[in-house]
Amino acid sequence: MRNVVILAGGSGTRLWPMSRDDRPKQVLPLAAGQSLLRVAFNRLRGLVEPENIYVCTVGAYTDVVRKELPELGEHNIIGEPARRDTANAVGLASAVVARNDPDAVVAFVGSDHLISPEDEFRSAIEHGFEVVEARGRSLVTFGIEPTHPHTGLGYIERGEAIEGTRAFVVDRFREKPDRATAEEYLATGRFWWNSGMFVWQASTVLSVLDSLLPESAARLREVAAVWDTPERDATLEEIYPNLQKISVDYAVMEPASQGKVDADVVVVPMPVHWLDVGSWAALADTYDADPNGNRTDSITLSCLLDSHDNIIVTDDPNHLVAAVGLHRHIIVHTQDVTMVCPLSDGERVKDLVARVQSDHANYI
C-alpha cells in the first residue's frame, strides 16, 4: 500500500524570532495565511488516502501538529523524543509503517516547501511510486531543475535514463558548492537540486540501514516492535536519543549510489517551482517588492526613506516599522523580540539563536 510521511521535525531557527519552541515554522501562517504544514498536507490530496498520511515530528510538537491537522489519526503522528537527523526519522517512520504493512511503499516529503504547480508535484511522486513498485529495491529521490547557481543546496548528478520511465540512475550526490562550481553544474545540464524527498519500500530502506547503520537499525526495530503497546514511550525515550545522529543522504543515499548495498538509487525529475523555506531571504522570495526592492509580508506596515533591498516582517499589523538610510537588512518584529541583521548574515541567525538560548532562554 502507498503511504506518505511528512517530515516536520525542524526547529526553524533561521526564521527566529517568528519560529519559536512553542510555534515552529511548520505551523506559522507563512503561506498566504496557511501554515506550511497545512499546505504540505493539502498537497497530498489524491495521492494516497488520508489514513495513509503520517507526520514525523519531535515529541514536543505533537500537540501543535494535532491542532493544525485534526483530521490525522492519533497513530499517524510519529513523535521523536529527540532530534537525531533524517536517517533515524525515516528509519523510524518506515519501521512503524511496515509494522502494519510489510509491503508498504512510503514517500517522504518536507513540511517547509512551497511547490507549484502542485499537479506536477503529485505527478512526480506518483511516478516515484510506480518506479519502486516496478523495480523493487530502488531508492527514489527527486531532482529539481535549477534556476540559478544556488550555493545553499546539494546537487544530484544524473546518469543514464531508465528505459520505460522518466527516471535516471543517480551518478553522484554533490555537496553544497561554491558559486563557480554551481555555475559549472548548471552549464553541463546534468545536475538537479536535491529536493530531500524520497520514495522506497519500507522493507528496502530498513534492510539498507541494516547494512549501513546496523546498530541504529536494530534499535529502531526494537522501538517499532512495541509501537502499539504501553511500552512504546519508555522504549523510545531509552533508545532514540542515543542513536547516531546522521542524515539520510550520508547514511543511505550516498553509499547506496556508490554500490555499497543491494539497492539502486534513481532520480525522478520534478518540474516545479520549489522553494525551501529555511531562511528569511528564502521566505522573502514570496513577498512583493516595492520599487526600491524592499520586501514585506501582507500585514507588515512600514515607512522607509532612502532605503533599499530590505526584508521587513512583523506579526502586529498595527506596529509601524520605520527606517532611514537602511540597505540590505532584515528586520523582524514580534511581540517580545525585535531582530535586526544584515541580509548577508541571514544564515547566522541560527548562531544568534544559540547566543539568545545561552543568555535569554525564555525568548527562544
CSV table of C-alpha atoms in Angstrom, one decimal, residues 202 240 260:
chain,number,residue,atom,x,y,z
A,202,ALA,CA,9.8,0.4,3.8
A,240,TYR,CA,16.1,7.1,20.4
A,260,LYS,CA,27.7,-0.4,-1.3
